[in-house]
Amino acid sequence: MLRRIEEAKTRAEDDLRAVADLKKIEAWRIAHLGKKSAVMEALRGLPALSLEERKQAGARANEVKTLLEEAYRQKLESLKEAELAAAIASESLDVTLPGHPFALGRLHPTTQAVAEVCQVFAAMGFEVVEGPEVESEYYNFEALNIPRDHPARDMWATLWVDQSIAQSDQRVLLRTHTSPMQIRTMEERRPPVRAVFPGKVYRYEATDATHEWMFHQVEGLAIDTGITMADLKGTLYEFARRLFGADRKARFRCDYFPFVEPGVEMAIDCFACKGAGCRLCKGSGWIEILGAGMVHPEVLRRMGCDPETHSGFAFGMGVERIPMLRYGVEDIRHFYSNDFRFLRKF
Ligand code: PHE
């Protein structure tokens, strides 16, 4: 029995020397100090021995057990220390190393264009107001003189919101233009009012080089007593000069929008060819930039204004067109396909 105990001790010590990490030391503990280890088995076998043997073997087995436990404790300690030292060494921080350069953020080209347009109008005394992109049928159409079966609804292919999540009896949609803000604003303000409304609009359309299902508009509205078509022309003309150059000419032609009367479309003389005709203006010398008109009497009444005493003008423009024209971007889809090589050019 004594011999077995000594052999177990030697084996355990040899094995322990070979243990090199914390995972292996647990296996060692189970093998040499666990219930099935040689030392523990020797202790369990003591009752079968003679009294004399039992005394000797018992004492030695206990001694060996204590020795091994102490050896285990020491080894465990030193392994933990080694592991910590290795972690410290490998994770050491050299504060003298140069840092990682951060990529500089930039504003999206559309954001820049929206800001620029708003700044031009702000400088002319317009306030800037934003409104909801999820709109009711009332603000997007009805209040703007476009009843349910009006053929003009075809001008705005509409994305409707599922009525089961709409939480109202009003039909709900993604606004097809920023014009609903004309009505919303006039529900909260009394004339004189001068405001521009930038934001996203949505149309249920197949995309191509000049059409996106989401794009941006800036809407404008001025309501007061005695506002005339001359104010509309003067304001938009000044806007075109500030945005596209001091020598710009503007051209107004008749157009139809149900919420204005008369309605116009404004074009500026092509700033690339100065009106001579080029690829940008498709040879015409003119570039259409917005729709506008005098606020329709019916819409004025909706705004709580008497068309006998008050009048106003409104306009709406697509924003992506501005950088497209300026920088010759040939496809509107570039703006929203998240290609950083394109976006970082602005
Ligand atoms: N809302 C019109 C559109 O999206 C533009 C417009 C606004 C026209 C204001 C006239 C007056 O096409």
Short mmCIF file of C-alpha atoms and ligand atoms in Angstrom, two decimals:
data_model
loop_
_atom_site.label_atom_id
_atom_site.label_comp_id
_atom_site.label_asym_id
_atom_site.label_seq_id
_atom_site.Cartn_x
_atom_site.Cartn_y
_atom_site.Cartn_z
CA MET A 1 0.00 0.00 0.00
CA LEU A 2 2.78 2.40 0.95
CA ARG A 3 4.48 1.74 -2.33
CA ARG A 4 1.29 2.50 -4.21
CA ILE A 5 0.99 5.78 -2.37
CA GLU A 6 4.58 6.75 -3.21
CA GLU A 7 4.06 5.85 -6.85
CA ALA A 8 0.89 7.92 -6.97
CA LYS A 9 2.79 10.86 -5.45
CA THR A 10 5.61 10.64 -8.00
CA ARG A 11 3.17 10.35 -10.90
CA ALA A 12 1.15 13.29 -9.66
CA GLU A 13 4.24 15.44 -9.26
CA ASP A 14 5.53 14.54 -12.70
CA ASP A 15 2.21 15.30 -14.27
CA LEU A 16 1.94 18.58 -12.46
CA ARG A 17 5.28 19.73 -13.81
CA ALA A 18 3.96 19.17 -17.33
CA VAL A 19 0.82 21.24 -16.75
CA ALA A 20 1.21 24.53 -18.63
CA ASP A 21 -2.15 26.26 -18.51
CA LEU A 22 -5.27 26.78 -16.43
CA LYS A 23 -7.41 24.40 -18.47
CA LYS A 24 -5.05 21.47 -17.93
CA ILE A 25 -4.65 22.06 -14.23
CA GLU A 26 -8.31 21.32 -13.60
CA ALA A 27 -7.92 17.96 -15.33
CA TRP A 28 -4.88 17.32 -13.13
CA ARG A 29 -6.87 18.09 -9.97
CA ILE A 30 -9.60 15.64 -10.91
CA ALA A 31 -7.06 12.93 -11.81
CA HIS A 32 -4.84 13.25 -8.73
CA LEU A 33 -7.00 14.68 -5.99
CA GLY A 34 -10.50 13.74 -7.14
CA LYS A 35 -12.68 10.91 -5.78
CA LYS A 36 -11.22 8.36 -8.16
CA SER A 37 -7.57 9.38 -7.65
CA ALA A 38 -5.01 6.87 -6.35
CA VAL A 39 -4.55 8.77 -3.07
CA MET A 40 -8.25 8.91 -2.33
CA GLU A 41 -8.63 5.25 -3.23
CA ALA A 42 -5.79 4.40 -0.84
CA LEU A 43 -7.55 6.31 1.93
CA ARG A 44 -10.78 4.46 1.21
CA GLY A 45 -8.95 1.11 1.29
CA LEU A 46 -7.51 1.65 4.80
CA PRO A 47 -10.19 -0.25 6.80
CA ALA A 48 -9.20 -3.47 5.03
CA LEU A 49 -5.60 -3.26 6.36
CA SER A 50 -4.11 -4.50 9.62
CA LEU A 51 -3.88 -1.95 12.38
CA GLU A 52 -0.13 -1.42 12.01
CA GLU A 53 -0.32 -1.00 8.23
CA ARG A 54 -3.34 1.18 8.55
CA LYS A 55 -1.48 3.60 10.86
CA GLN A 56 1.49 3.97 8.53
CA ALA A 57 -0.39 4.04 5.24
CA GLY A 58 -3.09 6.32 6.63
CA ALA A 59 -0.60 8.85 7.88
CA ARG A 60 1.38 8.81 4.64
CA ALA A 61 -1.70 9.00 2.44
CA ASN A 62 -2.90 12.05 4.32
CA GLU A 63 0.54 13.61 4.12
CA VAL A 64 0.72 13.02 0.37
CA LYS A 65 -2.80 14.40 -0.05
CA THR A 66 -1.81 17.59 1.78
CA LEU A 67 1.43 17.85 -0.20
CA LEU A 68 -0.39 17.49 -3.49
CA GLU A 69 -3.04 19.99 -2.47
CA GLU A 70 -0.34 22.50 -1.61
CA ALA A 71 1.52 21.82 -4.87
CA TYR A 72 -1.77 22.30 -6.71
CA ARG A 73 -2.42 25.61 -4.99
CA GLN A 74 1.04 26.92 -5.82
CA LYS A 75 0.86 25.81 -9.41
CA LEU A 76 -2.57 27.39 -9.79
CA GLU A 77 -1.29 30.67 -8.43
CA SER A 78 1.74 30.76 -10.68
CA LEU A 79 -0.32 29.89 -13.75
CA LYS A 80 -2.75 32.72 -13.00
CA GLU A 81 0.12 35.14 -12.57
CA ALA A 82 1.67 34.01 -15.85
CA GLU A 83 -1.62 34.41 -17.66
CA LEU A 84 -2.10 37.93 -16.31
CA ALA A 85 1.46 38.88 -17.22
CA ALA A 86 0.93 37.57 -20.75
CA ALA A 87 -2.31 39.56 -21.07
CA ILE A 88 -0.63 42.73 -19.88
CA ALA A 89 2.28 42.20 -22.24
CA SER A 90 0.10 41.53 -25.28
CA GLU A 91 -2.39 44.32 -24.57
CA SER A 92 0.14 46.96 -23.76
CA LEU A 93 -0.77 50.40 -25.07
CA ASP A 94 1.81 52.52 -26.80
CA VAL A 95 0.45 56.02 -26.36
CA THR A 96 3.11 57.42 -28.67
CA LEU A 97 1.70 55.60 -31.72
CA PRO A 98 -0.17 57.86 -34.16
CA GLY A 99 -3.96 57.49 -33.92
CA HIS A 100 -6.35 56.17 -36.53
CA PRO A 101 -7.46 59.00 -38.81
CA PHE A 102 -11.26 59.46 -38.72
CA ALA A 103 -13.04 59.72 -42.07
CA LEU A 104 -14.51 63.20 -42.19
CA GLY A 105 -18.30 63.21 -42.51
CA ARG A 106 -20.03 65.36 -45.08
CA LEU A 107 -23.53 66.50 -45.91
CA HIS A 108 -25.48 64.59 -48.53
CA PRO A 109 -25.74 66.53 -51.83
CA THR A 110 -29.53 66.76 -51.40
CA THR A 111 -29.16 68.08 -47.86
CA GLN A 112 -26.78 70.71 -49.18
CA ALA A 113 -29.18 71.72 -51.95
CA VAL A 114 -32.18 71.91 -49.58
CA ALA A 115 -30.17 74.08 -47.20
CA GLU A 116 -29.04 76.34 -49.99
CA VAL A 117 -32.55 76.87 -51.36
CA CYS A 118 -33.90 77.56 -47.85
CA GLN A 119 -31.10 80.04 -47.19
CA VAL A 120 -31.95 82.00 -50.32
CA PHE A 121 -35.60 82.29 -49.27
CA ALA A 122 -34.74 82.90 -45.62
CA ALA A 123 -32.67 85.88 -46.78
CA MET A 124 -35.81 87.16 -48.50
CA GLY A 125 -37.82 86.94 -45.27
CA PHE A 126 -39.38 83.49 -45.59
CA GLU A 127 -39.55 81.24 -42.53
CA VAL A 128 -38.63 77.57 -42.91
CA VAL A 129 -41.22 75.04 -41.70
CA GLU A 130 -41.21 71.26 -41.87
CA GLY A 131 -44.20 68.93 -41.83
CA PRO A 132 -45.23 65.26 -41.85
CA GLU A 133 -44.35 62.86 -44.66
CA VAL A 134 -47.24 60.58 -43.74
CA GLU A 135 -50.26 62.67 -44.67
CA SER A 136 -54.00 62.41 -44.82
CA GLU A 137 -55.87 62.43 -48.08
CA TYR A 138 -57.43 65.69 -46.97
CA TYR A 139 -54.21 67.73 -46.83
CA ASN A 140 -52.51 66.07 -49.76
CA PHE A 141 -55.50 66.31 -52.12
CA GLU A 142 -58.91 67.50 -50.98
CA ALA A 143 -57.91 70.76 -49.33
CA LEU A 144 -55.83 71.50 -52.41
CA ASN A 145 -58.84 71.39 -54.68
CA ILE A 146 -58.23 67.83 -55.84
CA PRO A 147 -61.37 65.83 -54.91
CA ARG A 148 -61.40 62.06 -54.99
CA ASP A 149 -62.37 61.58 -58.60
CA HIS A 150 -60.52 64.55 -60.00
CA PRO A 151 -58.45 63.50 -63.01
CA ALA A 152 -55.56 65.60 -61.72
CA ARG A 153 -54.92 62.86 -59.15
CA ASP A 154 -53.23 61.03 -61.98
CA MET A 155 -50.49 63.65 -61.79
CA TRP A 156 -49.40 62.17 -58.48
CA ALA A 157 -49.07 58.38 -58.41
CA THR A 158 -49.79 57.78 -54.76
CA LEU A 159 -48.38 55.39 -52.18
CA TRP A 160 -51.25 54.66 -49.80
CA VAL A 161 -50.71 53.58 -46.21
CA ASP A 162 -52.48 50.36 -45.21
CA GLN A 163 -55.75 51.56 -43.71
CA SER A 164 -55.65 48.93 -40.96
CA ILE A 165 -52.64 50.69 -39.39
CA ALA A 166 -53.75 54.21 -40.26
CA GLN A 167 -55.62 54.86 -36.96
CA SER A 168 -58.10 57.21 -38.59
CA ASP A 169 -61.09 57.12 -40.94
CA GLN A 170 -59.23 59.49 -43.24
CA ARG A 171 -57.30 57.67 -45.89
CA VAL A 172 -53.58 58.00 -45.22
CA LEU A 173 -50.75 58.26 -47.73
CA LEU A 174 -47.14 59.25 -48.19
CA ARG A 175 -47.31 62.85 -49.34
CA THR A 176 -46.87 63.13 -53.08
CA HIS A 177 -45.78 66.76 -52.83
CA THR A 178 -45.03 69.36 -50.15
CA SER A 179 -48.15 71.38 -50.99
CA PRO A 180 -50.15 69.99 -48.01
CA MET A 181 -47.94 72.24 -45.89
CA GLN A 182 -49.65 75.26 -47.45
CA ILE A 183 -52.87 74.25 -45.70
CA ARG A 184 -51.28 73.06 -42.46
CA THR A 185 -49.36 76.31 -42.10
CA MET A 186 -52.40 78.48 -42.69
CA GLU A 187 -54.29 76.58 -39.98
CA GLU A 188 -51.74 77.92 -37.49
CA ARG A 189 -50.86 81.35 -38.83
CA ARG A 190 -52.65 84.50 -39.97
CA PRO A 191 -51.49 86.64 -42.88
CA PRO A 192 -49.04 88.05 -43.66
CA VAL A 193 -47.35 84.68 -44.12
CA ARG A 194 -44.17 83.92 -45.99
CA ALA A 195 -42.81 80.41 -45.60
CA VAL A 196 -40.90 77.65 -47.37
CA PHE A 197 -41.43 73.95 -46.67
CA PRO A 198 -38.58 71.56 -47.50
CA GLY A 199 -38.91 67.80 -47.27
CA LYS A 200 -39.24 64.35 -48.74
CA VAL A 201 -42.07 63.36 -51.06
CA TYR A 202 -43.04 59.95 -52.43
CA ARG A 203 -44.48 58.70 -55.67
CA TYR A 204 -45.52 55.24 -56.77
CA GLU A 205 -43.42 55.19 -59.88
CA ALA A 206 -41.00 52.94 -61.67
CA THR A 207 -37.57 54.49 -61.22
CA ASP A 208 -35.43 55.62 -64.11
CA ALA A 209 -32.71 58.18 -64.70
CA THR A 210 -35.03 61.10 -63.90
CA HIS A 211 -37.58 59.46 -61.58
CA GLU A 212 -37.19 58.22 -58.03
CA TRP A 213 -40.00 56.96 -55.79
CA MET A 214 -38.67 59.30 -53.08
CA PHE A 215 -37.25 62.74 -53.73
CA HIS A 216 -37.20 66.20 -52.18
CA GLN A 217 -39.19 69.32 -52.78
CA VAL A 218 -39.11 72.83 -51.45
CA GLU A 219 -42.54 74.43 -51.38
CA GLY A 220 -43.13 78.15 -50.93
CA LEU A 221 -46.14 80.17 -49.86
CA ALA A 222 -46.85 83.88 -49.46
CA ILE A 223 -50.27 85.14 -48.31
CA ASP A 224 -51.15 88.76 -47.67
CA THR A 225 -53.36 91.53 -48.93
CA GLY A 226 -52.53 92.74 -52.41
CA ILE A 227 -50.09 90.02 -53.50
CA THR A 228 -49.95 89.80 -57.28
CA MET A 229 -48.39 87.73 -60.00
CA ALA A 230 -45.66 90.37 -60.16
CA ASP A 231 -44.62 89.43 -56.60
CA LEU A 232 -44.46 85.77 -57.63
CA LYS A 233 -42.32 86.58 -60.65
CA GLY A 234 -40.07 88.98 -58.77
CA THR A 235 -39.48 86.53 -55.91
CA LEU A 236 -38.75 83.52 -58.12
CA TYR A 237 -36.64 85.54 -60.50
CA GLU A 238 -34.53 86.76 -57.61
CA PHE A 239 -34.28 83.19 -56.30
CA ALA A 240 -33.03 81.93 -59.69
CA ARG A 241 -30.43 84.68 -59.87
CA ARG A 242 -29.13 83.99 -56.38
CA LEU A 243 -28.96 80.25 -56.92
CA PHE A 244 -27.92 79.96 -60.55
CA GLY A 245 -26.14 83.22 -61.28
CA ALA A 246 -26.78 86.97 -61.50
CA ASP A 247 -27.27 87.03 -65.28
CA ARG A 248 -30.10 84.43 -65.29
CA LYS A 249 -33.22 85.11 -67.32
CA ALA A 250 -36.51 83.54 -66.33
CA ARG A 251 -39.43 82.39 -68.47
CA PHE A 252 -42.96 81.76 -67.22
CA ARG A 253 -45.39 79.66 -69.19
CA CYS A 254 -48.93 78.50 -68.46
CA ASP A 255 -49.25 75.27 -66.56
CA TYR A 256 -52.06 73.60 -64.66
CA PHE A 257 -52.22 72.72 -60.97
CA PRO A 258 -55.67 72.47 -59.33
CA PHE A 259 -54.64 74.59 -56.32
CA VAL A 260 -53.41 77.65 -58.23
CA GLU A 261 -55.03 80.00 -60.74
CA PRO A 262 -53.34 80.98 -62.91
CA GLY A 263 -50.70 78.26 -62.81
CA VAL A 264 -47.23 78.56 -64.32
CA GLU A 265 -44.08 76.65 -64.94
CA MET A 266 -40.84 78.57 -64.59
CA ALA A 267 -37.74 77.97 -66.65
CA ILE A 268 -34.37 79.70 -66.53
CA ASP A 269 -32.07 80.22 -69.47
CA CYS A 270 -29.54 77.42 -69.53
CA PHE A 271 -26.52 78.41 -67.44
CA ALA A 272 -24.31 75.96 -69.34
CA CYS A 273 -24.83 77.35 -72.84
CA LYS A 274 -26.36 80.71 -71.89
CA GLY A 275 -29.44 79.94 -73.94
CA ALA A 276 -27.70 78.78 -77.11
CA GLY A 277 -28.84 75.18 -76.71
CA CYS A 278 -26.82 72.24 -75.37
CA ARG A 279 -27.13 68.73 -73.95
CA LEU A 280 -28.13 70.02 -70.52
CA CYS A 281 -31.14 71.98 -71.81
CA LYS A 282 -31.79 69.43 -74.55
CA GLY A 283 -31.14 72.06 -77.17
CA SER A 284 -33.98 74.35 -76.09
CA GLY A 285 -31.86 76.91 -74.22
CA TRP A 286 -34.30 76.70 -71.25
CA ILE A 287 -34.37 74.56 -68.14
CA GLU A 288 -37.65 74.05 -66.26
CA ILE A 289 -37.13 74.35 -62.55
CA LEU A 290 -40.47 74.66 -60.80
CA GLY A 291 -44.26 74.87 -60.79
CA ALA A 292 -46.02 77.85 -59.29
CA GLY A 293 -49.10 80.06 -59.40
CA MET A 294 -51.51 82.31 -57.55
CA VAL A 295 -53.28 80.48 -54.72
CA HIS A 296 -56.73 79.37 -55.94
CA PRO A 297 -59.69 81.24 -54.32
CA GLU A 298 -61.14 77.91 -53.15
CA VAL A 299 -57.86 77.05 -51.43
CA LEU A 300 -57.69 80.54 -49.91
CA ARG A 301 -61.12 79.92 -48.34
CA ARG A 302 -59.85 76.61 -46.93
CA MET A 303 -57.01 78.60 -45.39
CA GLY A 304 -59.59 80.79 -43.70
CA CYS A 305 -58.83 83.78 -45.93
CA ASP A 306 -61.33 85.82 -47.89
CA PRO A 307 -60.30 85.84 -51.57
CA GLU A 308 -61.85 89.31 -51.85
CA THR A 309 -59.32 90.79 -49.43
CA HIS A 310 -56.41 88.35 -49.55
CA SER A 311 -54.28 86.73 -52.19
CA GLY A 312 -51.06 84.80 -52.39
CA PHE A 313 -48.65 82.81 -54.46
CA ALA A 314 -47.23 79.31 -54.11
CA PHE A 315 -44.45 77.40 -55.78
CA GLY A 316 -42.88 73.97 -55.57
CA MET A 317 -39.60 72.67 -56.92
CA GLY A 318 -37.78 69.37 -57.08
CA VAL A 319 -34.50 69.65 -55.21
CA GLU A 320 -32.43 66.84 -56.74
CA ARG A 321 -32.66 68.63 -60.06
CA ILE A 322 -30.41 71.39 -58.75
CA PRO A 323 -27.22 69.34 -58.20
CA MET A 324 -28.13 67.26 -61.28
CA LEU A 325 -28.14 70.37 -63.45
CA ARG A 326 -25.19 71.99 -61.78
CA TYR A 327 -22.84 69.05 -61.78
CA GLY A 328 -24.20 67.12 -64.76
CA VAL A 329 -25.42 64.14 -62.71
CA GLU A 330 -27.12 62.05 -65.35
CA ASP A 331 -29.09 59.68 -63.07
CA ILE A 332 -31.17 60.68 -60.03
CA ARG A 333 -30.77 57.18 -58.59
CA HIS A 334 -27.12 57.95 -57.79
CA PHE A 335 -28.30 60.07 -54.88
CA TYR A 336 -29.88 57.21 -52.96
CA SER A 337 -27.85 54.15 -53.88
CA ASN A 338 -25.32 54.84 -51.12
CA ASP A 339 -22.25 54.71 -53.31
CA PHE A 340 -19.67 56.63 -51.34
CA ARG A 341 -17.54 57.23 -54.44
CA PHE A 342 -20.43 59.33 -55.78
CA LEU A 343 -21.48 60.99 -52.52
CA ARG A 344 -18.01 62.10 -51.49
CA LYS A 345 -17.67 64.27 -54.60
CA PHE A 346 -20.02 66.87 -53.17
N1 PHE B 1 -47.08 70.54 -55.86
C1 PHE B 1 -46.76 70.68 -57.25
C2 PHE B 1 -46.07 69.41 -57.74
O1 PHE B 1 -45.64 68.63 -56.94
C3 PHE B 1 -45.87 71.89 -57.48
C4 PHE B 1 -46.55 73.19 -57.21
C5 PHE B 1 -46.51 73.74 -55.94
C6 PHE B 1 -47.22 73.87 -58.21
C7 PHE B 1 -47.12 74.95 -55.68
C8 PHE B 1 -47.85 75.06 -57.96
C9 PHE B 1 -47.81 75.60 -56.73
O2 PHE B 1 -46.00 69.16 -58.91
#
